[in-house]
Amino acid sequence: MPTTARAHTNIALVKYWGKRDPQLMLPQTDSLSLTLDRFFTDTTVTADRRLNHDRFTINGQAVDDKNTNRLTAFLDLVRQLAGTDTRFNVASTNHVPTSAGLASSASAFAALAAAASREAGCHLSRRELSRLARRGSGSATRSVYGGLVEWHRGTNDQTSFAEPLMEKVDFPLEMLAIVIDASQKKVSSRTGMQLCVETSPFYPEWRTIVESDMTNMKAAIANQDINRIGQLAQENALRMHALTLSADPGYTYFEEGTMRAMRLVDTLNANGLHCYYTMDAGPNVKLIYNSKDRQQIIDQLAPVFGKDKLIVAKPGPGVSITQL
Ligand code: 2P0
């Protein structure tokens, strides 16, 4: 019987940017994110004893050799857990608004971890699932849970997992993605973060900054203080991006449109319409604001970026086994 899981992507408010152990996928720092309702992956896994290698499709297309190797290595971990050598047929569909460039390995590996482990006969706890998803992609560790989620960096495979801070977000925190460029990113997160760890003179400082950002962000969440959450997320994102600028060779994920969005948000803020920005390993900008201000913010952004480039997302749920 096939098993299907659905997982939603997440956007970090305190970013994960660097590994301490690339083999075990242990991060350098803790991180904290918001799982979103709007972007998700459905993955169906079918154990098939007749196969002599795993087979993968994403949105109906066969995946290339590099990704096949990465996905097979992940399924090897699942087989190890389950004590089986069965091969799997994996069909994954990303539900992301057309060519938004926001597809994420977070939802992909969280859904694959859930569907494959269940199909292999393992009934993992959510903590075990979070640890397993981590081995596929760091940010997937957090997508096991809904709402506001903390990933403890831990010191080994057992202790590096995510936990929910607030699974059901009961205050009006919202995000809006401005799609600046939907094409493939030029420097992958994996390569980019490793370069920063190895070459940015500011990297040691980043570790210290994240410690205080985690403390301050958790306090802001406890106070349901959306402006403070936004301010902290914006500062944290800028400092993460300062690592890319200060790497050797230095580079940036920002494009002209990214800068335009940042400046516009600064102006809105100065005029009393509170919203804050965060960027990940790409040029797209995500705004953080109180949902009551959504329409006013859209009215200001739409003439500059186009209404079809603005995607509103609310807090979303954790991973689940689904029947399609
Ligand atoms: C994050 N990002 O915390 C950070 C902020 C992007 C910027 O996690 O190498 O795809 O698979 O662990 O998780 C993107 O990196 O990287 C990411 P791997 P991943 O969300």
Short mmCIF file of N, CA and C and ligand atoms in Angstrom, two decimals, residues 10 12 14-17 19 25 31 70 105 136-140 142 189-190 193 240 280-281, ligand 1:
data_model
loop_
_atom_site.label_atom_id
_atom_site.label_comp_id
_atom_site.label_asym_id
_atom_site.label_seq_id
_atom_site.Cartn_x
_atom_site.Cartn_y
_atom_site.Cartn_z
N ASN A 10 8.92 26.12 5.68
CA ASN A 10 9.03 27.09 6.77
C ASN A 10 10.02 28.17 6.40
N ALA A 12 12.72 30.81 8.21
CA ALA A 12 13.40 31.04 9.49
C ALA A 12 13.34 32.51 9.90
N VAL A 14 15.03 33.20 12.89
CA VAL A 14 16.45 33.18 13.29
C VAL A 14 17.07 32.08 12.43
N LYS A 15 17.99 32.46 11.57
CA LYS A 15 18.42 31.57 10.48
C LYS A 15 19.43 30.51 10.91
N TYR A 16 19.35 29.39 10.22
CA TYR A 16 20.38 28.34 10.26
C TYR A 16 21.31 28.62 9.09
N TRP A 17 22.58 28.88 9.37
CA TRP A 17 23.49 29.16 8.26
C TRP A 17 24.87 28.58 8.56
N LYS A 19 27.00 24.37 8.99
CA LYS A 19 27.00 23.06 9.66
C LYS A 19 28.28 22.87 10.46
N MET A 25 24.68 16.28 9.66
CA MET A 25 23.85 17.47 9.47
C MET A 25 23.55 18.15 10.81
N SER A 31 18.10 27.49 15.63
CA SER A 31 17.36 28.37 14.72
C SER A 31 15.88 28.30 15.07
N ARG A 70 21.33 11.89 -3.83
CA ARG A 70 21.03 12.48 -2.52
C ARG A 70 19.79 11.82 -1.89
N SER A 105 13.58 22.55 0.09
CA SER A 105 13.97 21.20 0.52
C SER A 105 13.39 20.91 1.90
N GLY A 136 18.19 14.77 5.75
CA GLY A 136 17.93 15.11 4.35
C GLY A 136 18.28 16.55 4.05
N SER A 137 17.82 17.44 4.92
CA SER A 137 18.07 18.88 4.74
C SER A 137 17.85 19.56 6.08
N GLY A 138 18.75 20.45 6.44
CA GLY A 138 18.68 21.06 7.76
C GLY A 138 17.32 21.68 8.05
N SER A 139 16.83 22.50 7.12
CA SER A 139 15.58 23.21 7.38
C SER A 139 14.38 22.25 7.50
N ALA A 140 14.50 21.03 6.98
CA ALA A 140 13.42 20.04 7.08
C ALA A 140 13.20 19.59 8.53
N ARG A 142 12.75 21.37 10.98
CA ARG A 142 11.72 22.23 11.58
C ARG A 142 10.34 22.01 10.96
N SER A 189 22.31 26.73 -1.00
CA SER A 189 22.46 26.98 0.44
C SER A 189 23.63 26.18 0.99
N ARG A 190 23.68 24.94 0.55
CA ARG A 190 24.67 24.02 1.13
C ARG A 190 26.10 24.52 0.87
N MET A 193 26.59 28.21 2.64
CA MET A 193 26.78 28.27 4.11
C MET A 193 28.15 27.70 4.50
N MET A 240 22.92 37.50 8.60
CA MET A 240 23.22 36.28 7.82
C MET A 240 23.76 36.66 6.45
N ASP A 280 16.12 34.62 2.34
CA ASP A 280 16.86 33.37 2.51
C ASP A 280 17.92 33.26 1.41
N ALA A 281 18.22 32.04 1.00
CA ALA A 281 19.31 31.87 0.04
C ALA A 281 18.82 32.14 -1.39
C1 2P0 B 1 17.04 28.54 7.20
N1 2P0 B 1 18.15 28.38 5.00
O1 2P0 B 1 17.23 28.57 8.43
C2 2P0 B 1 18.20 28.95 6.32
C3 2P0 B 1 18.22 30.43 6.10
C4 2P0 B 1 18.29 29.35 3.98
C5 2P0 B 1 18.62 30.62 4.66
O2 2P0 B 1 18.03 26.31 5.76
O3 2P0 B 1 22.34 21.98 3.32
O4 2P0 B 1 18.24 23.68 2.25
O5 2P0 B 1 20.07 20.95 3.07
O6 2P0 B 1 20.87 21.71 5.32
O7 2P0 B 1 18.17 23.54 4.79
C6 2P0 B 1 18.38 26.49 3.50
O8 2P0 B 1 19.29 25.47 3.65
O9 2P0 B 1 20.36 23.39 3.55
C7 2P0 B 1 18.19 27.05 4.83
P1 2P0 B 1 20.93 21.93 3.83
P2 2P0 B 1 18.89 23.93 3.57
O10 2P0 B 1 15.94 28.23 6.71
#
